[in-house]
GROMACS .gro file of C-alpha atoms in nm:
model
  271
    1UNK     CA    1   5.332   5.118  -6.594
    2UNK     CA    2   5.450   5.434  -6.654
    3UNK     CA    3   5.272   5.671  -6.878
    4UNK     CA    4   5.448   5.901  -7.103
    5UNK     CA    5   5.309   6.197  -7.303
    6UNK     CA    6   5.535   6.427  -7.499
    7UNK     CA    7   5.390   6.763  -7.554
    8UNK     CA    8   5.499   7.077  -7.842
    9UNK     CA    9   5.354   7.399  -7.848
   10UNK     CA   10   5.071   7.289  -7.688
   11UNK     CA   11   4.978   6.983  -7.883
   12UNK     CA   12   5.084   6.628  -7.772
   13UNK     CA   13   5.293   6.492  -8.015
   14UNK     CA   14   5.348   6.141  -7.893
   15UNK     CA   15   5.247   5.913  -7.621
   16UNK     CA   16   5.330   5.564  -7.476
   17UNK     CA   17   5.236   5.339  -7.145
   18UNK     CA   18   5.589   5.140  -7.031
   19UNK     CA   19   5.592   4.886  -6.772
   20UNK     CA   20   5.917   5.053  -6.628
   21UNK     CA   21   6.117   5.395  -6.654
   22UNK     CA   22   6.408   5.228  -6.813
   23UNK     CA   23   6.229   5.106  -7.139
   24UNK     CA   24   6.197   5.469  -7.224
   25UNK     CA   25   6.564   5.470  -7.318
   26UNK     CA   26   6.443   5.530  -7.670
   27UNK     CA   27   6.263   5.794  -7.635
   28UNK     CA   28   6.465   5.965  -7.324
   29UNK     CA   29   6.798   5.792  -7.339
   30UNK     CA   30   7.158   5.941  -7.347
   31UNK     CA   31   7.138   5.928  -7.759
   32UNK     CA   32   6.820   6.101  -7.797
   33UNK     CA   33   6.772   6.479  -7.777
   34UNK     CA   34   6.751   6.651  -7.426
   35UNK     CA   35   6.452   6.707  -7.272
   36UNK     CA   36   6.277   6.886  -6.961
   37UNK     CA   37   6.049   6.606  -6.798
   38UNK     CA   38   5.824   6.642  -6.537
   39UNK     CA   39   5.743   6.376  -6.253
   40UNK     CA   40   5.526   6.330  -5.981
   41UNK     CA   41   5.651   6.287  -5.655
   42UNK     CA   42   5.618   5.938  -5.575
   43UNK     CA   43   5.786   5.624  -5.369
   44UNK     CA   44   6.029   5.577  -5.674
   45UNK     CA   45   6.080   5.968  -5.757
   46UNK     CA   46   6.462   5.997  -5.648
   47UNK     CA   47   6.555   5.678  -5.879
   48UNK     CA   48   6.369   5.819  -6.158
   49UNK     CA   49   6.460   6.147  -6.121
   50UNK     CA   50   6.835   6.022  -6.107
   51UNK     CA   51   6.791   5.805  -6.397
   52UNK     CA   52   6.677   6.068  -6.604
   53UNK     CA   53   6.939   6.298  -6.500
   54UNK     CA   54   7.167   6.081  -6.582
   55UNK     CA   55   7.044   6.031  -6.974
   56UNK     CA   56   7.095   6.405  -7.009
   57UNK     CA   57   6.764   6.546  -6.949
   58UNK     CA   58   6.613   6.791  -6.706
   59UNK     CA   59   6.402   6.688  -6.468
   60UNK     CA   60   6.108   6.862  -6.253
   61UNK     CA   61   5.983   6.700  -5.971
   62UNK     CA   62   5.628   6.782  -5.917
   63UNK     CA   63   5.482   6.865  -5.546
   64UNK     CA   64   5.173   6.638  -5.523
   65UNK     CA   65   5.007   6.856  -5.246
   66UNK     CA   66   4.991   7.140  -5.508
   67UNK     CA   67   4.934   6.934  -5.845
   68UNK     CA   68   4.565   7.006  -5.803
   69UNK     CA   69   4.646   7.334  -5.903
   70UNK     CA   70   4.775   7.251  -6.264
   71UNK     CA   71   4.428   7.074  -6.308
   72UNK     CA   72   4.517   6.682  -6.184
   73UNK     CA   73   4.223   6.535  -6.126
   74UNK     CA   74   4.012   6.784  -6.274
   75UNK     CA   75   3.631   6.720  -6.312
   76UNK     CA   76   3.669   6.357  -6.138
   77UNK     CA   77   3.881   6.206  -6.397
   78UNK     CA   78   4.203   6.095  -6.273
   79UNK     CA   79   4.398   5.813  -6.480
   80UNK     CA   80   4.789   5.781  -6.564
   81UNK     CA   81   4.727   5.841  -6.922
   82UNK     CA   82   4.571   6.180  -6.814
   83UNK     CA   83   4.777   6.294  -6.540
   84UNK     CA   84   5.064   6.246  -6.816
   85UNK     CA   85   4.915   6.492  -7.054
   86UNK     CA   86   4.869   6.755  -6.778
   87UNK     CA   87   5.208   6.746  -6.621
   88UNK     CA   88   5.298   6.792  -6.977
   89UNK     CA   89   5.067   7.084  -7.100
   90UNK     CA   90   5.183   7.210  -6.771
   91UNK     CA   91   5.541   7.190  -6.810
   92UNK     CA   92   5.528   7.356  -7.159
   93UNK     CA   93   5.368   7.666  -7.034
   94UNK     CA   94   5.550   7.700  -6.733
   95UNK     CA   95   5.521   7.801  -6.395
   96UNK     CA   96   5.492   7.445  -6.263
   97UNK     CA   97   5.540   7.398  -5.883
   98UNK     CA   98   5.841   7.201  -5.812
   99UNK     CA   99   5.963   6.961  -5.548
  100UNK     CA  100   6.238   6.987  -5.363
  101UNK     CA  101   6.486   6.689  -5.418
  102UNK     CA  102   6.693   6.547  -5.116
  103UNK     CA  103   7.079   6.514  -5.150
  104UNK     CA  104   7.197   6.198  -5.169
  105UNK     CA  105   7.352   6.167  -4.838
  106UNK     CA  106   7.026   6.296  -4.642
  107UNK     CA  107   6.825   6.019  -4.885
  108UNK     CA  108   7.014   5.755  -4.702
  109UNK     CA  109   6.984   5.918  -4.378
  110UNK     CA  110   6.594   5.882  -4.432
  111UNK     CA  111   6.600   5.536  -4.556
  112UNK     CA  112   6.719   5.404  -4.218
  113UNK     CA  113   6.512   5.636  -4.010
  114UNK     CA  114   6.271   5.430  -4.198
  115UNK     CA  115   6.391   5.151  -4.079
  116UNK     CA  116   6.429   5.238  -3.728
  117UNK     CA  117   6.116   5.312  -3.730
  118UNK     CA  118   5.935   5.054  -3.900
  119UNK     CA  119   6.185   4.807  -3.654
  120UNK     CA  120   6.090   5.022  -3.337
  121UNK     CA  121   5.677   5.041  -3.402
  122UNK     CA  122   5.727   4.642  -3.485
  123UNK     CA  123   5.893   4.607  -3.105
  124UNK     CA  124   5.594   4.840  -2.966
  125UNK     CA  125   5.290   4.693  -3.076
  126UNK     CA  126   5.472   4.322  -2.971
  127UNK     CA  127   5.483   4.451  -2.642
  128UNK     CA  128   5.200   4.617  -2.640
  129UNK     CA  129   5.027   4.230  -2.747
  130UNK     CA  130   5.256   4.071  -2.456
  131UNK     CA  131   5.087   4.304  -2.198
  132UNK     CA  132   4.733   4.220  -2.352
  133UNK     CA  133   4.804   3.871  -2.371
  134UNK     CA  134   4.908   3.864  -2.001
  135UNK     CA  135   4.592   4.031  -1.888
  136UNK     CA  136   4.385   3.823  -2.007
  137UNK     CA  137   4.537   3.547  -1.779
  138UNK     CA  138   4.543   3.772  -1.461
  139UNK     CA  139   4.909   3.862  -1.485
  140UNK     CA  140   5.016   4.244  -1.514
  141UNK     CA  141   5.378   4.265  -1.637
  142UNK     CA  142   5.562   4.496  -1.494
  143UNK     CA  143   5.663   4.889  -1.604
  144UNK     CA  144   5.986   4.856  -1.732
  145UNK     CA  145   6.238   4.968  -1.988
  146UNK     CA  146   6.227   4.763  -2.329
  147UNK     CA  147   6.603   4.629  -2.245
  148UNK     CA  148   6.464   4.441  -1.959
  149UNK     CA  149   6.109   4.391  -2.055
  150UNK     CA  150   6.154   4.040  -2.222
  151UNK     CA  151   6.353   3.883  -1.899
  152UNK     CA  152   6.099   4.009  -1.650
  153UNK     CA  153   5.823   3.879  -1.923
  154UNK     CA  154   5.965   3.541  -1.929
  155UNK     CA  155   5.938   3.533  -1.483
  156UNK     CA  156   5.587   3.467  -1.585
  157UNK     CA  157   5.458   3.100  -1.500
  158UNK     CA  158   5.283   2.820  -1.667
  159UNK     CA  159   5.064   2.857  -1.947
  160UNK     CA  160   5.107   3.242  -1.964
  161UNK     CA  161   5.510   3.195  -2.045
  162UNK     CA  162   5.389   2.937  -2.328
  163UNK     CA  163   5.167   3.186  -2.520
  164UNK     CA  164   5.434   3.473  -2.464
  165UNK     CA  165   5.733   3.265  -2.585
  166UNK     CA  166   5.706   3.323  -2.981
  167UNK     CA  167   5.641   3.729  -2.916
  168UNK     CA  168   5.943   3.714  -2.669
  169UNK     CA  169   6.176   3.498  -2.926
  170UNK     CA  170   6.087   3.817  -3.222
  171UNK     CA  171   6.181   4.081  -2.987
  172UNK     CA  172   6.492   3.916  -2.900
  173UNK     CA  173   6.578   3.940  -3.250
  174UNK     CA  174   6.446   4.301  -3.307
  175UNK     CA  175   6.618   4.470  -3.035
  176UNK     CA  176   7.000   4.380  -3.244
  177UNK     CA  177   6.830   4.506  -3.550
  178UNK     CA  178   6.728   4.852  -3.386
  179UNK     CA  179   7.040   4.849  -3.248
  180UNK     CA  180   7.266   4.781  -3.539
  181UNK     CA  181   7.002   5.087  -3.726
  182UNK     CA  182   7.092   5.328  -3.470
  183UNK     CA  183   7.480   5.254  -3.533
  184UNK     CA  184   7.419   5.324  -3.899
  185UNK     CA  185   7.241   5.660  -3.832
  186UNK     CA  186   7.496   5.780  -3.581
  187UNK     CA  187   7.768   5.703  -3.892
  188UNK     CA  188   7.569   5.900  -4.090
  189UNK     CA  189   7.521   6.162  -3.853
  190UNK     CA  190   7.905   6.172  -3.777
  191UNK     CA  191   7.947   6.363  -4.119
  192UNK     CA  192   7.643   6.579  -4.056
  193UNK     CA  193   7.773   6.902  -3.833
  194UNK     CA  194   7.463   7.025  -3.795
  195UNK     CA  195   7.257   6.703  -3.648
  196UNK     CA  196   7.507   6.762  -3.341
  197UNK     CA  197   7.426   7.184  -3.341
  198UNK     CA  198   7.020   7.058  -3.339
  199UNK     CA  199   7.100   6.845  -3.063
  200UNK     CA  200   7.200   7.130  -2.836
  201UNK     CA  201   6.855   7.216  -2.825
  202UNK     CA  202   6.644   7.139  -2.522
  203UNK     CA  203   6.423   6.801  -2.591
  204UNK     CA  204   6.573   6.737  -2.900
  205UNK     CA  205   6.806   6.414  -2.899
  206UNK     CA  206   7.021   6.235  -3.222
  207UNK     CA  207   6.641   6.103  -3.403
  208UNK     CA  208   6.494   6.420  -3.430
  209UNK     CA  209   6.777   6.586  -3.555
  210UNK     CA  210   6.833   6.330  -3.811
  211UNK     CA  211   6.512   6.386  -3.930
  212UNK     CA  212   6.476   6.689  -3.925
  213UNK     CA  213   6.772   6.730  -4.139
  214UNK     CA  214   6.650   6.466  -4.379
  215UNK     CA  215   6.324   6.667  -4.413
  216UNK     CA  216   6.468   6.975  -4.435
  217UNK     CA  217   6.756   6.911  -4.623
  218UNK     CA  218   6.874   7.266  -4.758
  219UNK     CA  219   6.746   7.486  -4.518
  220UNK     CA  220   6.831   7.797  -4.761
  221UNK     CA  221   6.563   7.721  -4.909
  222UNK     CA  222   6.303   7.880  -4.675
  223UNK     CA  223   6.306   8.232  -4.653
  224UNK     CA  224   6.168   8.251  -4.285
  225UNK     CA  225   6.136   8.007  -3.994
  226UNK     CA  226   5.773   8.029  -4.032
  227UNK     CA  227   5.807   7.877  -4.369
  228UNK     CA  228   5.993   7.572  -4.191
  229UNK     CA  229   5.663   7.572  -3.972
  230UNK     CA  230   5.424   7.565  -4.240
  231UNK     CA  231   5.621   7.344  -4.381
  232UNK     CA  232   5.600   7.043  -4.153
  233UNK     CA  233   5.221   7.135  -4.091
  234UNK     CA  234   5.285   7.316  -3.715
  235UNK     CA  235   5.102   7.636  -3.825
  236UNK     CA  236   4.711   7.654  -3.762
  237UNK     CA  237   4.478   7.593  -4.028
  238UNK     CA  238   4.301   7.891  -4.127
  239UNK     CA  239   3.948   8.018  -4.253
  240UNK     CA  240   3.961   8.416  -4.271
  241UNK     CA  241   3.670   8.473  -4.535
  242UNK     CA  242   3.400   8.711  -4.446
  243UNK     CA  243   3.650   8.988  -4.312
  244UNK     CA  244   3.666   8.735  -4.012
  245UNK     CA  245   3.967   8.557  -3.921
  246UNK     CA  246   3.905   8.171  -3.793
  247UNK     CA  247   4.227   7.976  -3.693
  248UNK     CA  248   4.168   7.626  -3.621
  249UNK     CA  249   4.390   7.337  -3.549
  250UNK     CA  250   4.718   7.284  -3.686
  251UNK     CA  251   4.716   7.213  -4.067
  252UNK     CA  252   4.922   6.867  -4.042
  253UNK     CA  253   5.064   6.905  -4.365
  254UNK     CA  254   5.404   6.773  -4.478
  255UNK     CA  255   5.607   6.481  -4.317
  256UNK     CA  256   5.420   6.348  -3.990
  257UNK     CA  257   5.697   6.131  -3.925
  258UNK     CA  258   5.901   6.497  -3.816
  259UNK     CA  259   5.607   6.625  -3.668
  260UNK     CA  260   5.544   6.354  -3.426
  261UNK     CA  261   5.892   6.371  -3.322
  262UNK     CA  262   5.879   6.785  -3.308
  263UNK     CA  263   5.586   6.724  -3.070
  264UNK     CA  264   5.743   6.453  -2.888
  265UNK     CA  265   6.039   6.675  -2.812
  266UNK     CA  266   5.821   6.906  -2.689
  267UNK     CA  267   5.659   6.718  -2.439
  268UNK     CA  268   5.991   6.611  -2.314
  269UNK     CA  269   6.087   6.989  -2.225
  270UNK     CA  270   5.733   7.050  -2.085
  271UNK     CA  271   5.790   6.721  -1.848
   0.00000   0.00000   0.00000
């Protein structure tokens, strides 16, 4: 459900709870007076943002990592109804911490990166399971590239192959799907000159470059490279109260998938 709260001059004017954002057309639709609407960043935020904008409203996407600054979750009370009121009051006061809204092409890039990631992780889990089941029966499957793993695994004899075959069939099906996802990513990257430029850096391949572009989107929104480091969580945490500077492990804020890819690329350079 979606909680709606309208505020004017610091006071709540009206509330509503609806099953979908589309049903708010009677309050925020194209026939109504344009409004400034704050929505919290979530899975469907891009869809909601585009819909409200198409109705003629101004939309502010709220950065969830900074939502506590507005008072969300204060005093241990957090419900959709309370959160909607807190956001509306913060918007009325001004100075709300807005999140960046990805451009449509970069959203599509991120979607296909998500598809590929899910497929690759599923394949890795299947291979790990195959190796574990084989080892239980005294068979060690050889180290090899993913492309020839299925062929070598099918050379196992007797009961080992009978146990592995259902998983190997899944691998047969998943490999073409990964290839198709990568082909779609390559097609999207053809219109992204910055992806090709990033790939000239050591350790950076098409997936790392595409993910970096899909997360950063507009580089001009950052004032310095250090801000980008902080945005992806690759700066040390700090607790320097009391006059003594104390640095800890990296903050791990921001997109975890991009951070893992960047670290993977760095290991590639070191090796």
